[in-house]
PDB file of C-alpha atoms and ligand atoms in Angstrom:
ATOM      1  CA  UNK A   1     -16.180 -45.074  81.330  1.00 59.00           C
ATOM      2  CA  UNK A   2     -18.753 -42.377  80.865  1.00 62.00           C
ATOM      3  CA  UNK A   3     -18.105 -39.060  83.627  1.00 63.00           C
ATOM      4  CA  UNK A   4     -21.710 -37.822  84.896  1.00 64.00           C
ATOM      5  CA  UNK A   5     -22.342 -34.187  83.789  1.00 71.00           C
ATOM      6  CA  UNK A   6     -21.146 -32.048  86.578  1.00 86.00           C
ATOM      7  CA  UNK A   7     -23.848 -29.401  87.407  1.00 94.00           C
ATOM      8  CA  UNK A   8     -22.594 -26.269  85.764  1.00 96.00           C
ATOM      9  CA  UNK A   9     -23.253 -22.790  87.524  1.00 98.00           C
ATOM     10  CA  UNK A  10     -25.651 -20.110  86.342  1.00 98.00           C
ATOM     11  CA  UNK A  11     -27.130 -16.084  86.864  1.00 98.00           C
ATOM     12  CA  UNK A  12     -30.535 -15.822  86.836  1.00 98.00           C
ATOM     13  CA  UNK A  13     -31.255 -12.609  85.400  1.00 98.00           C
ATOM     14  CA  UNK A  14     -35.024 -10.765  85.890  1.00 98.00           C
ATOM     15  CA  UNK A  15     -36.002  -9.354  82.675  1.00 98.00           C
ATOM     16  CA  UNK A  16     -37.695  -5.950  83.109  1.00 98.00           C
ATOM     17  CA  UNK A  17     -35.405  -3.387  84.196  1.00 98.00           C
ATOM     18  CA  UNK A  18     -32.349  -5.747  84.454  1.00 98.00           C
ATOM     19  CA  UNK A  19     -32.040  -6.746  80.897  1.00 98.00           C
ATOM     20  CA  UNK A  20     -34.378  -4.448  79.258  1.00 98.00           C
ATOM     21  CA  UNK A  21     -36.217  -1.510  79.782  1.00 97.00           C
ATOM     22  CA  UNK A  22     -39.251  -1.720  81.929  1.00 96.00           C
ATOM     23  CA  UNK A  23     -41.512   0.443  79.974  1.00 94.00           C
ATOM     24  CA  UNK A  24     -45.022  -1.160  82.124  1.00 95.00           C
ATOM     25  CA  UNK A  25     -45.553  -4.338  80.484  1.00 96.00           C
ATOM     26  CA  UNK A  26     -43.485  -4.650  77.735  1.00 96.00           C
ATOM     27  CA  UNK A  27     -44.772  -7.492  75.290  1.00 96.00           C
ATOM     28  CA  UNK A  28     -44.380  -5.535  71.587  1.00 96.00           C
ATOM     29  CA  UNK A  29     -41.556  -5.664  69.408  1.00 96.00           C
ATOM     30  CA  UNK A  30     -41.284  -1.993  69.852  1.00 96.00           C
ATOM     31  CA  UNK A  31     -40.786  -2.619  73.544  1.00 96.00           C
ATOM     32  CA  UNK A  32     -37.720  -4.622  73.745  1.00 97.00           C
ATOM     33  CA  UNK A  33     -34.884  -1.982  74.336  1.00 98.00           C
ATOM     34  CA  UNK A  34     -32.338  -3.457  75.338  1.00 98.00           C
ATOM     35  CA  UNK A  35     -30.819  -1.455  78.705  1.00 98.00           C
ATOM     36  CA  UNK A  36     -27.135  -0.427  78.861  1.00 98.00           C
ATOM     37  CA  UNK A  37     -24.255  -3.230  79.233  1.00 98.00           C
ATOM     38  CA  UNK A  38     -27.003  -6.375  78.857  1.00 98.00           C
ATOM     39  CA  UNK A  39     -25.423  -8.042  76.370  1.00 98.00           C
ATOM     40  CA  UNK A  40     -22.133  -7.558  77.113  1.00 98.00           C
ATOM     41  CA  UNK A  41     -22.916  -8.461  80.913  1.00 98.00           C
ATOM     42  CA  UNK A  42     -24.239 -11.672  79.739  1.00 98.00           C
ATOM     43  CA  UNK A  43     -21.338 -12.316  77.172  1.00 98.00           C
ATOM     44  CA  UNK A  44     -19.202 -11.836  79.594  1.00 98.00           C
ATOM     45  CA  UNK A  45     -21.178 -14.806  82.297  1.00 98.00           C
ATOM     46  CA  UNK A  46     -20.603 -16.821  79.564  1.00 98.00           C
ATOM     47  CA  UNK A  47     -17.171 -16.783  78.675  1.00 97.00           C
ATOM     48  CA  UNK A  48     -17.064 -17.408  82.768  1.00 97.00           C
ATOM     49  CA  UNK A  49     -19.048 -20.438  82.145  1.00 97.00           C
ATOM     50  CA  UNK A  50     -21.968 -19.253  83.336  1.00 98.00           C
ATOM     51  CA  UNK A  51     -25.541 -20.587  82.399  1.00 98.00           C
ATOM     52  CA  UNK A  52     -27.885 -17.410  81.612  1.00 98.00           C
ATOM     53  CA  UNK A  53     -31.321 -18.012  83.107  1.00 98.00           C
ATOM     54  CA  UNK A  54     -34.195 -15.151  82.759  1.00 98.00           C
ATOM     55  CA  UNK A  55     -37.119 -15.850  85.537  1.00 98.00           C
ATOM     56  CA  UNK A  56     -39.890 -12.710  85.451  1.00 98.00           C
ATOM     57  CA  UNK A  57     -43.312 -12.228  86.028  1.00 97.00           C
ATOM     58  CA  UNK A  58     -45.512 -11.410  83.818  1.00 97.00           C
ATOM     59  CA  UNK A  59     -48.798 -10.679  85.269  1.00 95.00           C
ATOM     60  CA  UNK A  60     -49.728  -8.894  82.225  1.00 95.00           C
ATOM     61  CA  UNK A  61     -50.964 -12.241  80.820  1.00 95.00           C
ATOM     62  CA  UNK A  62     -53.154 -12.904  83.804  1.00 94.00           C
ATOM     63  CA  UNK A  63     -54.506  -8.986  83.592  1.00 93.00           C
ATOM     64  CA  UNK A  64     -55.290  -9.241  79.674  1.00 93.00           C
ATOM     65  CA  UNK A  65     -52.658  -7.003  78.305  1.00 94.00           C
ATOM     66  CA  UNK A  66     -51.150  -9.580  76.190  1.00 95.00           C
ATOM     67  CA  UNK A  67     -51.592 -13.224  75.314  1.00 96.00           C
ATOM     68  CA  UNK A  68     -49.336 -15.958  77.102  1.00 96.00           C
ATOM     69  CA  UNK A  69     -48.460 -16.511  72.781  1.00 97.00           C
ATOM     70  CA  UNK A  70     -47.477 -12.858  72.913  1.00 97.00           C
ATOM     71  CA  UNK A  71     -45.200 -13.578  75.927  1.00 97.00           C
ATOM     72  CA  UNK A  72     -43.093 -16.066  74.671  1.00 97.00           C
ATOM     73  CA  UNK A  73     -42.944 -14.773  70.992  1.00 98.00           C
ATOM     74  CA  UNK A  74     -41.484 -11.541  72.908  1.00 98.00           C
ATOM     75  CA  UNK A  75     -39.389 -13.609  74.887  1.00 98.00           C
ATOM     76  CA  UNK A  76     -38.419 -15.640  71.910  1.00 98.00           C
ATOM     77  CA  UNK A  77     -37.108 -12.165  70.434  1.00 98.00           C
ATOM     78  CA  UNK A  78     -35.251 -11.069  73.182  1.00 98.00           C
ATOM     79  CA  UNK A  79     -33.458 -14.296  73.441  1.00 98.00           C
ATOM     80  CA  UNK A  80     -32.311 -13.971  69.205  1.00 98.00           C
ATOM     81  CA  UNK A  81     -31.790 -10.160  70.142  1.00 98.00           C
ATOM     82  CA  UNK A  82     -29.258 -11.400  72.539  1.00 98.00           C
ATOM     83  CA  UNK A  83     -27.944 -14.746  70.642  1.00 98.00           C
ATOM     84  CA  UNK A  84     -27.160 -11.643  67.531  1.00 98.00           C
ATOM     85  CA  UNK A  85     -24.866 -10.103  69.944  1.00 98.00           C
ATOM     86  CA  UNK A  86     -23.298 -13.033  70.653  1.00 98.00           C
ATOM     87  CA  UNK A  87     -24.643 -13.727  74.212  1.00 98.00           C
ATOM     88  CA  UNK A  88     -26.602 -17.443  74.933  1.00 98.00           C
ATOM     89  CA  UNK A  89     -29.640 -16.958  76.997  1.00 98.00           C
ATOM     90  CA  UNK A  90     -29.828 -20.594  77.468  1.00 98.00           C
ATOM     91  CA  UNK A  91     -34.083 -20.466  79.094  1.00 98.00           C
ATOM     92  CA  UNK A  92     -36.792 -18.219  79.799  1.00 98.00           C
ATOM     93  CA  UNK A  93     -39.267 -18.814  82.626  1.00 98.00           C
ATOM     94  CA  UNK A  94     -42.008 -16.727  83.235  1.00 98.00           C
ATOM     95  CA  UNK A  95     -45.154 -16.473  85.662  1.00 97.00           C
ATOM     96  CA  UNK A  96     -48.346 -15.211  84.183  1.00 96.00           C
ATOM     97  CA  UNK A  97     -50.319 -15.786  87.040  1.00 96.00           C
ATOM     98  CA  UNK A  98     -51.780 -13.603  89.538  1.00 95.00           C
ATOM     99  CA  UNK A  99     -54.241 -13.101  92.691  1.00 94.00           C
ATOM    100  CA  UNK A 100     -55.668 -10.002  90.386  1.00 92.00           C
ATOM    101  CA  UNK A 101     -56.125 -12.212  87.334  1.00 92.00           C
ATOM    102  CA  UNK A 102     -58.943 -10.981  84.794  1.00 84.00           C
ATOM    103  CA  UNK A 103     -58.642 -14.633  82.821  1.00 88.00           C
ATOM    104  CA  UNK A 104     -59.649 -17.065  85.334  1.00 91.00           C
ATOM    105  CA  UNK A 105     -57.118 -19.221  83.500  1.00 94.00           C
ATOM    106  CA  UNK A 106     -54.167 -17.283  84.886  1.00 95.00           C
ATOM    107  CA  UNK A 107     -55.218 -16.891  88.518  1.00 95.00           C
ATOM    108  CA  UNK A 108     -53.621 -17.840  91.378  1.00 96.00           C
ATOM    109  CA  UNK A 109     -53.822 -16.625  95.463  1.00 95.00           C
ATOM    110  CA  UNK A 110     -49.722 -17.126  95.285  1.00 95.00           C
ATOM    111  CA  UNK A 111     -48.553 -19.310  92.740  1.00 96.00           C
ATOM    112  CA  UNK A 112     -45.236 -20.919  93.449  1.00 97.00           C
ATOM    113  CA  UNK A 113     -43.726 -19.687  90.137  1.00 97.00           C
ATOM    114  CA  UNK A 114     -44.249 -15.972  91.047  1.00 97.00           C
ATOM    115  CA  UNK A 115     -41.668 -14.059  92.762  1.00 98.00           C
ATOM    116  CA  UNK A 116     -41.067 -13.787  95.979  1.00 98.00           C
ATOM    117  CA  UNK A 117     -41.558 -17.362  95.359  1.00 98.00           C
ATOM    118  CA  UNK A 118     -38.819 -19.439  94.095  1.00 98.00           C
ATOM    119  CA  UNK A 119     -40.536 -21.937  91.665  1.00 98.00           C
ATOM    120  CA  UNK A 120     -39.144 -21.250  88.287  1.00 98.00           C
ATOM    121  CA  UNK A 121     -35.674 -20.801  90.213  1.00 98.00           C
ATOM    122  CA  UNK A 122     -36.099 -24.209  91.305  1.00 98.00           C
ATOM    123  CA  UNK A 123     -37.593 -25.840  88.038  1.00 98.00           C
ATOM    124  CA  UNK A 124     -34.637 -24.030  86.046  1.00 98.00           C
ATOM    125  CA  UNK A 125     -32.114 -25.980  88.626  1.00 97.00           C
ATOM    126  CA  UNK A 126     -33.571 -29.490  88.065  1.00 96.00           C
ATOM    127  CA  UNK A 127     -33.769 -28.645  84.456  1.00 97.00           C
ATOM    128  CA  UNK A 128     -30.874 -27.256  83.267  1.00 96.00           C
ATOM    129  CA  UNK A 129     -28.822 -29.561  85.459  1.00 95.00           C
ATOM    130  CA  UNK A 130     -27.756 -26.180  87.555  1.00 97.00           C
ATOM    131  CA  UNK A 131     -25.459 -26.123  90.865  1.00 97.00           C
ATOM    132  CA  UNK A 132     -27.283 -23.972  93.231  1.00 96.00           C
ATOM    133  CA  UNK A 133     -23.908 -23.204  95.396  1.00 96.00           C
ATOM    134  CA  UNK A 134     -22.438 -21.950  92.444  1.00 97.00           C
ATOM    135  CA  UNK A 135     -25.321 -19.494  91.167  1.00 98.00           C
ATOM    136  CA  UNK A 136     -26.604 -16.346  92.252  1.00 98.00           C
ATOM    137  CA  UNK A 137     -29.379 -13.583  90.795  1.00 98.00           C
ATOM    138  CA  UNK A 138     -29.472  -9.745  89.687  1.00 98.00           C
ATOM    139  CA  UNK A 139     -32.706  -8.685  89.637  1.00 98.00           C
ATOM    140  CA  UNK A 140     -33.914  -4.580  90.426  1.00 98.00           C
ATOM    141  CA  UNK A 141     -36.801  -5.100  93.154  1.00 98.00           C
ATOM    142  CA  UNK A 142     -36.832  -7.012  96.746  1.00 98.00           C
ATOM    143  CA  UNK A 143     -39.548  -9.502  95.063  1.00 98.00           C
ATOM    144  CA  UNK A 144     -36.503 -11.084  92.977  1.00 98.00           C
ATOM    145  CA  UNK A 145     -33.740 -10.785  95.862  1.00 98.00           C
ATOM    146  CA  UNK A 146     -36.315 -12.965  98.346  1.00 98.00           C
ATOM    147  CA  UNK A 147     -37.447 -15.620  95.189  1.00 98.00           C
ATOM    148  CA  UNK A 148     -33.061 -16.292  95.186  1.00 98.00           C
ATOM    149  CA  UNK A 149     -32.788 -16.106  99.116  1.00 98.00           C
ATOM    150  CA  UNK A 150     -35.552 -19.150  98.706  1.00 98.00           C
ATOM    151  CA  UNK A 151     -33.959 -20.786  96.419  1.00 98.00           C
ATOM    152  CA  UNK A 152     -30.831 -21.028  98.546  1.00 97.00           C
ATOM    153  CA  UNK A 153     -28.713 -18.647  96.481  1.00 98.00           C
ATOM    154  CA  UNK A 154     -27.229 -14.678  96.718  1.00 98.00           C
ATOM    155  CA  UNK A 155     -29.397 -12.082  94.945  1.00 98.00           C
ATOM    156  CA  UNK A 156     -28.175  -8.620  94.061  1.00 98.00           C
ATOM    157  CA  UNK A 157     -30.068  -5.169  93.579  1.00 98.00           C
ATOM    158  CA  UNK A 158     -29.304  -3.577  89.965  1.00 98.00           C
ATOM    159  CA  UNK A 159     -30.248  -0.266  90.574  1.00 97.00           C
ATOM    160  CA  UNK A 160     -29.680   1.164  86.994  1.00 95.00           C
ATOM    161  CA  UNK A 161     -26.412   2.135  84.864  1.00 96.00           C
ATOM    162  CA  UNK A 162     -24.611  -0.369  82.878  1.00 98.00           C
ATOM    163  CA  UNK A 163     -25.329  -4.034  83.831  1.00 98.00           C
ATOM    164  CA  UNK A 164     -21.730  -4.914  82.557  1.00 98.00           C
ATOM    165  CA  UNK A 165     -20.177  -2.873  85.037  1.00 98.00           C
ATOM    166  CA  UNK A 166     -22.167  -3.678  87.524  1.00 98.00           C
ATOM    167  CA  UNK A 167     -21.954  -7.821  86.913  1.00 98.00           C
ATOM    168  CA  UNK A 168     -17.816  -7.054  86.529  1.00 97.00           C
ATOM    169  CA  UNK A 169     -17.528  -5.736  90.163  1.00 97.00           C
ATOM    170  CA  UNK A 170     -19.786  -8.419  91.536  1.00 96.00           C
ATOM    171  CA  UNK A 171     -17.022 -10.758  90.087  1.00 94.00           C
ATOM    172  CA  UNK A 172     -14.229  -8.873  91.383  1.00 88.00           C
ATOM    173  CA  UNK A 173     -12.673  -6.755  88.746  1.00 63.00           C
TER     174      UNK A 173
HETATM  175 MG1   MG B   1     -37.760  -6.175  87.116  1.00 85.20          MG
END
């Protein structure tokens, strides 16, 4: 007899300013500093069995600062910066869309996938076989709290310092 895979929980995790620094578009290898306590915050999710998720926007695509290849490749980096460390990002979803797009490619009036909205939350979900109930999101503006309060799921407001510290007393010690 074969069990079904129980839905495992996860943190979705914004990017800029939450995992890294938000230097205004970050996209180069030069950019990608990692902030203070990120790996170790999501080392730590894991060992609680936590699935790491990173949803962001990245409007920089749809205003021709970079190329969507540019995007992932960075994102690609930031998830072997992080696997180094010893800490799984297990996907990356981003939104290069935008109502101010220069590309007509990447425009959008209010794509589904950009926060406030909750579309890559809920694509992630179906995905990565994710328990909603069990899940919750740090992100550092309102946009990211209201994209997890539409998906059905706590958000919380990192507001700077160490993001291991901060993820430890959302857990409770
Ligand atoms: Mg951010």
């Amino acid at each position: 007899m074969t069990a079904l895979p129980t839905a495992v929980p996860a943190v979705f995790l914004d990017r800029d300013g939450v995992l890294i620094e938000d230097s205004g578009y970050p996209h180069r290898e030069a950019d990608l500093v990692l902030l203070p306590g990120a790996t170790e915050a999501v080392r730590r999710l894991n060992s609680l069995g936590y699935t790491a998720v990173i949803v962001t926007n990245q409007s920089g695509v749809a205003r021709g600062l970079f190329t969507e290849d540019q995007m992932h490749a960075f994102n690609a980096l930031l998830v072997r910066r992080f696997a180094a460390r010893g800490a799984r990002i297990a996907a990356v979803y981003a939104c290069p869309f935008h109502d101010e797009a220069e590309d007509p490619r990447w425009f959008h009036p209010d794509h589904p996938d950009r926060k406030p909205n909750p579309g890559m939350i809920l694509r992630a979900i179906a995905e990565h076989h994710i328990d909603p109930a069990r899940s919750f999101l740090i992100g550092d503006k309102a946009s990211d709290l209201e994209a997890a309060k539409r998906a059905g799921m706590p958000g919380f407001l990192f507001e700077g310092g160490n993001l291991d510290h901060f993820v430890r007393e959302l857990l409770g010690g």
